[in-house]
Structure formats: C-alpha cells, structure tokens
Amino acid sequence: MIRRIVAAVALPVVLIALWWLLTANSTSYFWPPLADILKVLPDTWFGERARTDIAPSIARLLIGYLCALVIGVAAGVAIGISPVLRALTEPSLEFFRAIPPPVLVPVIALFAGYTGSLSKVITIALGCLWPILLNTVEGVRGVDEVLLDTARSYRLPRHSVILPAAGPQIAAGARQALSIAVILMVISELFGASNGIGASVVQFQRSFAVPQMWTGIIVLGLLGVLLSLIFRVAEHRALAWYRGWRDAERASR
C-alpha cells in the first residue's frame, strides 16, 4: 500500500519541483515563477469565485455526464441485445462518433443559447455519450451465452445478468467519458459563458492577469484528479466481484 502511494505521488512531486526550479528566477511575463502563482491561488479561487465559477462548472459537468451515462447505458443495452436494432443504428453511430464534439459547440450554442447552462450541458452530454454507448454495446455483445441461458432457466430478468457481465466494459467507457467531460466543460465555457472555470481563465488571459490564468489551469488539473479518484473508488466497489473472479481465475492457472 505504501509503495503504491509513493509511486503515485513521486512523479507529480518531481514535476512540481522542476516547475518551481525552472521558473524560480523567471522574468518572463508569460512564465511567472510558480511561487507567484501559488501565492495568488487561494485569493483567486477559494473565495467568492468558488461559488460563482467552480460550482457552476462542476454542476454542468455532473449533469451532462450523468445524462450521458443513463442514456448511453440504456441505449447500449437495447442495441447490444437486438441484432436488428444494431444493424439499423450502427452506420449512424459510426457517423456521429466521427464528429469531434468541440466542432458542435457553436452549433449547439446557436440553438440552445450562448449564456445559459443548457448549451454547456448538452455539449458535455453529447461528447460523453459515444464512448459509454459504444462500450456498452460491445460489452453486451460479449456476454457469455451460457449466462443468458442460465438466466432464462431460472426465469431471471435479462438485465440482471447482462449489466453485471458487461460492467467492466461499461466502466471503461465511463472512465473515458469522464476525461472528455472535463475537456468539453472548459471548451463550452469559452463561448459566451458569463461564469465557470473556462470563462474565468479566458477573462484572466484577456486582462493579462497571467498568474491568475495559471491558477485556473491548476484548478482544472486538480478537478480532473479529484474526479478520477472518486470514479476509481466507485468503480472499485461496483466491480469488486469482477476483481475477485479475475484473481480466482489467475490462481487456478
């Protein structure tokens, strides 16, 4: 356990130390010393801005991500179960998956509005939908037929077998979608948003508040790390059975 913690912390500590040393005597306006950046970080983000910018960004991210998770899993199970439905929807899914979500930001904002949160939530949900949906489809398609036959024999609902069996694949898509959600949260806030972390970073950049701009980038990185840790804890508990089965299979070899 201690070795894992040391291994996880070692690289970030080294990178921060290098950043500190390389910028310690910096006179560049655009590359201020890390000490100056950290000095203004608490006053910039841990006051009123935490309520007016950080909280709205997190709320948009979570709403969009959860919408994509529910729709993606439900649609993915339906498509994965039905070969006919899969044949009908596969060309359309491949087409929409190939469109980069940031390209749709101006289009979505045009119809849903630039200043409100609706366009941001829709952008995040659409971007997160595809990895969850496609991974769910593949996970359902890969469910062992023996499990399905067993469920039918015991008259169990199909979803009671399909969802756990496809769980690892669904979790992989959800993990990928989470990183996409953070990226789209920032990108969507660059288009006419009146608040949010992304909007604040752009505002700092336009007003030449460079140390404050760098603090926004640091806050985004910390937010990504925090969300990743929360997801790992949830995944660890939800897929505990899968790890136990995998360990038992390895021990039997």
PDB file of N, CA, C and O in Angstrom, residues 173-215:
ATOM      1  N   GLY A 173     -15.792   2.635 -20.684  1.00  0.00           N
ATOM      2  CA  GLY A 173     -16.360   3.749 -21.433  1.00  0.00           C
ATOM      3  C   GLY A 173     -16.673   4.940 -20.551  1.00  0.00           C
ATOM      4  O   GLY A 173     -16.458   6.091 -20.944  1.00  0.00           O
ATOM      5  N   ALA A 174     -17.176   4.682 -19.346  1.00  0.00           N
ATOM      6  CA  ALA A 174     -17.490   5.769 -18.419  1.00  0.00           C
ATOM      7  C   ALA A 174     -16.233   6.495 -17.972  1.00  0.00           C
ATOM      8  O   ALA A 174     -16.240   7.725 -17.796  1.00  0.00           O
ATOM      9  N   ARG A 175     -15.149   5.765 -17.785  1.00  0.00           N
ATOM     10  CA  ARG A 175     -13.880   6.390 -17.398  1.00  0.00           C
ATOM     11  C   ARG A 175     -13.358   7.300 -18.506  1.00  0.00           C
ATOM     12  O   ARG A 175     -12.882   8.409 -18.262  1.00  0.00           O
ATOM     13  N   GLN A 176     -13.443   6.818 -19.738  1.00  0.00           N
ATOM     14  CA  GLN A 176     -13.017   7.627 -20.877  1.00  0.00           C
ATOM     15  C   GLN A 176     -13.902   8.865 -21.028  1.00  0.00           C
ATOM     16  O   GLN A 176     -13.415   9.959 -21.320  1.00  0.00           O
ATOM     17  N   ALA A 177     -15.195   8.693 -20.807  1.00  0.00           N
ATOM     18  CA  ALA A 177     -16.126   9.811 -20.944  1.00  0.00           C
ATOM     19  C   ALA A 177     -15.887  10.881 -19.886  1.00  0.00           C
ATOM     20  O   ALA A 177     -16.124  12.068 -20.133  1.00  0.00           O
ATOM     21  N   LEU A 178     -15.416  10.495 -18.715  1.00  0.00           N
ATOM     22  CA  LEU A 178     -15.188  11.466 -17.646  1.00  0.00           C
ATOM     23  C   LEU A 178     -14.108  12.470 -18.034  1.00  0.00           C
ATOM     24  O   LEU A 178     -14.245  13.671 -17.787  1.00  0.00           O
ATOM     25  N   SER A 179     -13.021  11.988 -18.640  1.00  0.00           N
ATOM     26  CA  SER A 179     -11.976  12.910 -19.091  1.00  0.00           C
ATOM     27  C   SER A 179     -12.478  13.800 -20.218  1.00  0.00           C
ATOM     28  O   SER A 179     -12.128  14.990 -20.288  1.00  0.00           O
ATOM     29  N   ILE A 180     -13.328  13.253 -21.089  1.00  0.00           N
ATOM     30  CA  ILE A 180     -13.925  14.059 -22.151  1.00  0.00           C
ATOM     31  C   ILE A 180     -14.829  15.131 -21.555  1.00  0.00           C
ATOM     32  O   ILE A 180     -14.887  16.268 -22.056  1.00  0.00           O
ATOM     33  N   ALA A 181     -15.531  14.801 -20.485  1.00  0.00           N
ATOM     34  CA  ALA A 181     -16.444  15.759 -19.851  1.00  0.00           C
ATOM     35  C   ALA A 181     -15.693  16.982 -19.342  1.00  0.00           C
ATOM     36  O   ALA A 181     -16.166  18.120 -19.478  1.00  0.00           O
ATOM     37  N   VAL A 182     -14.525  16.769 -18.738  1.00  0.00           N
ATOM     38  CA  VAL A 182     -13.736  17.901 -18.233  1.00  0.00           C
ATOM     39  C   VAL A 182     -13.291  18.797 -19.388  1.00  0.00           C
ATOM     40  O   VAL A 182     -13.365  20.028 -19.318  1.00  0.00           O
ATOM     41  N   ILE A 183     -12.833  18.181 -20.469  1.00  0.00           N
ATOM     42  CA  ILE A 183     -12.389  18.953 -21.634  1.00  0.00           C
ATOM     43  C   ILE A 183     -13.538  19.765 -22.220  1.00  0.00           C
ATOM     44  O   ILE A 183     -13.400  20.968 -22.494  1.00  0.00           O
ATOM     45  N   LEU A 184     -14.688  19.130 -22.411  1.00  0.00           N
ATOM     46  CA  LEU A 184     -15.827  19.825 -23.012  1.00  0.00           C
ATOM     47  C   LEU A 184     -16.416  20.865 -22.074  1.00  0.00           C
ATOM     48  O   LEU A 184     -16.986  21.858 -22.534  1.00  0.00           O
ATOM     49  N   MET A 185     -16.300  20.652 -20.775  1.00  0.00           N
ATOM     50  CA  MET A 185     -16.749  21.668 -19.829  1.00  0.00           C
ATOM     51  C   MET A 185     -16.012  22.978 -20.063  1.00  0.00           C
ATOM     52  O   MET A 185     -16.600  24.060 -20.109  1.00  0.00           O
ATOM     53  N   VAL A 186     -14.688  22.871 -20.237  1.00  0.00           N
ATOM     54  CA  VAL A 186     -13.880  24.068 -20.456  1.00  0.00           C
ATOM     55  C   VAL A 186     -14.166  24.675 -21.822  1.00  0.00           C
ATOM     56  O   VAL A 186     -14.382  25.892 -21.950  1.00  0.00           O
ATOM     57  N   ILE A 187     -14.195  23.837 -22.858  1.00  0.00           N
ATOM     58  CA  ILE A 187     -14.407  24.350 -24.211  1.00  0.00           C
ATOM     59  C   ILE A 187     -15.766  25.025 -24.338  1.00  0.00           C
ATOM     60  O   ILE A 187     -15.893  26.096 -24.949  1.00  0.00           O
ATOM     61  N   SER A 188     -16.800  24.428 -23.758  1.00  0.00           N
ATOM     62  CA  SER A 188     -18.141  25.008 -23.864  1.00  0.00           C
ATOM     63  C   SER A 188     -18.234  26.351 -23.151  1.00  0.00           C
ATOM     64  O   SER A 188     -19.044  27.210 -23.541  1.00  0.00           O
ATOM     65  N   GLU A 189     -17.414  26.555 -22.112  1.00  0.00           N
ATOM     66  CA  GLU A 189     -17.443  27.816 -21.377  1.00  0.00           C
ATOM     67  C   GLU A 189     -16.636  28.916 -22.056  1.00  0.00           C
ATOM     68  O   GLU A 189     -16.648  30.058 -21.603  1.00  0.00           O
ATOM     69  N   LEU A 190     -15.931  28.580 -23.118  1.00  0.00           N
ATOM     70  CA  LEU A 190     -15.183  29.595 -23.862  1.00  0.00           C
ATOM     71  C   LEU A 190     -16.074  30.388 -24.807  1.00  0.00           C
ATOM     72  O   LEU A 190     -15.662  31.418 -25.332  1.00  0.00           O
ATOM     73  N   PHE A 191     -17.315  29.913 -25.034  1.00  0.00           N
ATOM     74  CA  PHE A 191     -18.223  30.542 -25.988  1.00  0.00           C
ATOM     75  C   PHE A 191     -19.327  31.297 -25.248  1.00  0.00           C
ATOM     76  O   PHE A 191     -20.396  30.749 -24.972  1.00  0.00           O
ATOM     77  N   GLY A 192     -19.055  32.512 -24.879  1.00  0.00           N
ATOM     78  CA  GLY A 192     -20.089  33.390 -24.342  1.00  0.00           C
ATOM     79  C   GLY A 192     -20.559  33.089 -22.938  1.00  0.00           C
ATOM     80  O   GLY A 192     -21.602  33.597 -22.529  1.00  0.00           O
ATOM     81  N   ALA A 193     -19.860  32.268 -22.199  1.00  0.00           N
ATOM     82  CA  ALA A 193     -20.283  31.963 -20.827  1.00  0.00           C
ATOM     83  C   ALA A 193     -19.985  33.149 -19.919  1.00  0.00           C
ATOM     84  O   ALA A 193     -18.942  33.804 -20.042  1.00  0.00           O
ATOM     85  N   SER A 194     -20.896  33.410 -19.002  1.00  0.00           N
ATOM     86  CA  SER A 194     -20.694  34.507 -18.056  1.00  0.00           C
ATOM     87  C   SER A 194     -20.015  34.045 -16.778  1.00  0.00           C
ATOM     88  O   SER A 194     -19.568  34.869 -15.981  1.00  0.00           O
ATOM     89  N   ASN A 195     -19.955  32.744 -16.557  1.00  0.00           N
ATOM     90  CA  ASN A 195     -19.263  32.216 -15.385  1.00  0.00           C
ATOM     91  C   ASN A 195     -18.709  30.835 -15.716  1.00  0.00           C
ATOM     92  O   ASN A 195     -18.958  30.296 -16.790  1.00  0.00           O
ATOM     93  N   GLY A 196     -17.968  30.274 -14.775  1.00  0.00           N
ATOM     94  CA  GLY A 196     -17.339  28.974 -14.991  1.00  0.00           C
ATOM     95  C   GLY A 196     -15.827  29.101 -15.007  1.00  0.00           C
ATOM     96  O   GLY A 196     -15.270  30.189 -15.212  1.00  0.00           O
ATOM     97  N   ILE A 197     -15.158  27.974 -14.803  1.00  0.00           N
ATOM     98  CA  ILE A 197     -13.693  27.983 -14.754  1.00  0.00           C
ATOM     99  C   ILE A 197     -13.112  28.389 -16.100  1.00  0.00           C
ATOM    100  O   ILE A 197     -12.185  29.193 -16.186  1.00  0.00           O
ATOM    101  N   GLY A 198     -13.641  27.814 -17.191  1.00  0.00           N
ATOM    102  CA  GLY A 198     -13.135  28.148 -18.517  1.00  0.00           C
ATOM    103  C   GLY A 198     -13.315  29.609 -18.849  1.00  0.00           C
ATOM    104  O   GLY A 198     -12.408  30.256 -19.396  1.00  0.00           O
ATOM    105  N   ALA A 199     -14.492  30.165 -18.517  1.00  0.00           N
ATOM    106  CA  ALA A 199     -14.745  31.586 -18.774  1.00  0.00           C
ATOM    107  C   ALA A 199     -13.800  32.464 -17.962  1.00  0.00           C
ATOM    108  O   ALA A 199     -13.329  33.501 -18.452  1.00  0.00           O
ATOM    109  N   SER A 200     -13.498  32.068 -16.728  1.00  0.00           N
ATOM    110  CA  SER A 200     -12.590  32.858 -15.889  1.00  0.00           C
ATOM    111  C   SER A 200     -11.168  32.833 -16.434  1.00  0.00           C
ATOM    112  O   SER A 200     -10.477  33.858 -16.421  1.00  0.00           O
ATOM    113  N   VAL A 201     -10.734  31.659 -16.918  1.00  0.00           N
ATOM    114  CA  VAL A 201      -9.387  31.569 -17.487  1.00  0.00           C
ATOM    115  C   VAL A 201      -9.256  32.497 -18.695  1.00  0.00           C
ATOM    116  O   VAL A 201      -8.249  33.198 -18.854  1.00  0.00           O
ATOM    117  N   VAL A 202     -10.272  32.521 -19.551  1.00  0.00           N
ATOM    118  CA  VAL A 202     -10.249  33.413 -20.714  1.00  0.00           C
ATOM    119  C   VAL A 202     -10.270  34.871 -20.279  1.00  0.00           C
ATOM    120  O   VAL A 202      -9.565  35.721 -20.845  1.00  0.00           O
ATOM    121  N   GLN A 203     -11.044  35.167 -19.258  1.00  0.00           N
ATOM    122  CA  GLN A 203     -11.105  36.538 -18.754  1.00  0.00           C
ATOM    123  C   GLN A 203      -9.753  36.974 -18.201  1.00  0.00           C
ATOM    124  O   GLN A 203      -9.307  38.105 -18.449  1.00  0.00           O
ATOM    125  N   PHE A 204      -9.096  36.095 -17.466  1.00  0.00           N
ATOM    126  CA  PHE A 204      -7.761  36.425 -16.952  1.00  0.00           C
ATOM    127  C   PHE A 204      -6.769  36.636 -18.100  1.00  0.00           C
ATOM    128  O   PHE A 204      -5.945  37.550 -18.064  1.00  0.00           O
ATOM    129  N   GLN A 205      -6.866  35.791 -19.125  1.00  0.00           N
ATOM    130  CA  GLN A 205      -5.949  35.902 -20.259  1.00  0.00           C
ATOM    131  C   GLN A 205      -6.152  37.221 -21.002  1.00  0.00           C
ATOM    132  O   GLN A 205      -5.192  37.887 -21.394  1.00  0.00           O
ATOM    133  N   ARG A 206      -7.405  37.630 -21.175  1.00  0.00           N
ATOM    134  CA  ARG A 206      -7.692  38.865 -21.901  1.00  0.00           C
ATOM    135  C   ARG A 206      -7.308  40.107 -21.111  1.00  0.00           C
ATOM    136  O   ARG A 206      -7.011  41.145 -21.697  1.00  0.00           O
ATOM    137  N   SER A 207      -7.345  39.994 -19.795  1.00  0.00           N
ATOM    138  CA  SER A 207      -6.968  41.135 -18.947  1.00  0.00           C
ATOM    139  C   SER A 207      -5.498  41.083 -18.541  1.00  0.00           C
ATOM    140  O   SER A 207      -5.071  41.876 -17.697  1.00  0.00           O
ATOM    141  N   PHE A 208      -4.736  40.137 -19.108  1.00  0.00           N
ATOM    142  CA  PHE A 208      -3.299  39.982 -18.858  1.00  0.00           C
ATOM    143  C   PHE A 208      -2.993  39.698 -17.386  1.00  0.00           C
ATOM    144  O   PHE A 208      -1.932  40.071 -16.888  1.00  0.00           O
ATOM    145  N   ALA A 209      -3.925  39.034 -16.711  1.00  0.00           N
ATOM    146  CA  ALA A 209      -3.675  38.565 -15.349  1.00  0.00           C
ATOM    147  C   ALA A 209      -3.073  37.172 -15.451  1.00  0.00           C
ATOM    148  O   ALA A 209      -3.748  36.161 -15.201  1.00  0.00           O
ATOM    149  N   VAL A 210      -1.813  37.093 -15.820  1.00  0.00           N
ATOM    150  CA  VAL A 210      -1.189  35.821 -16.162  1.00  0.00           C
ATOM    151  C   VAL A 210      -1.095  34.868 -14.968  1.00  0.00           C
ATOM    152  O   VAL A 210      -1.418  33.685 -15.099  1.00  0.00           O
ATOM    153  N   PRO A 211      -0.648  35.309 -13.775  1.00  0.00           N
ATOM    154  CA  PRO A 211      -0.609  34.369 -12.643  1.00  0.00           C
ATOM    155  C   PRO A 211      -1.986  33.787 -12.331  1.00  0.00           C
ATOM    156  O   PRO A 211      -2.113  32.592 -12.049  1.00  0.00           O
ATOM    157  N   GLN A 212      -3.025  34.615 -12.394  1.00  0.00           N
ATOM    158  CA  GLN A 212      -4.379  34.121 -12.145  1.00  0.00           C
ATOM    159  C   GLN A 212      -4.809  33.128 -13.229  1.00  0.00           C
ATOM    160  O   GLN A 212      -5.530  32.165 -12.951  1.00  0.00           O
ATOM    161  N   MET A 213      -4.390  33.390 -14.471  1.00  0.00           N
ATOM    162  CA  MET A 213      -4.699  32.455 -15.554  1.00  0.00           C
ATOM    163  C   MET A 213      -4.088  31.091 -15.276  1.00  0.00           C
ATOM    164  O   MET A 213      -4.739  30.053 -15.456  1.00  0.00           O
ATOM    165  N   TRP A 214      -2.847  31.069 -14.819  1.00  0.00           N
ATOM    166  CA  TRP A 214      -2.189  29.805 -14.494  1.00  0.00           C
ATOM    167  C   TRP A 214      -2.871  29.106 -13.320  1.00  0.00           C
ATOM    168  O   TRP A 214      -2.935  27.877 -13.277  1.00  0.00           O
ATOM    169  N   THR A 215      -3.389  29.863 -12.358  1.00  0.00           N
ATOM    170  CA  THR A 215      -4.107  29.229 -11.244  1.00  0.00           C
ATOM    171  C   THR A 215      -5.353  28.512 -11.745  1.00  0.00           C
ATOM    172  O   THR A 215      -5.721  27.451 -11.220  1.00  0.00           O
TER     173      THR A 215
END
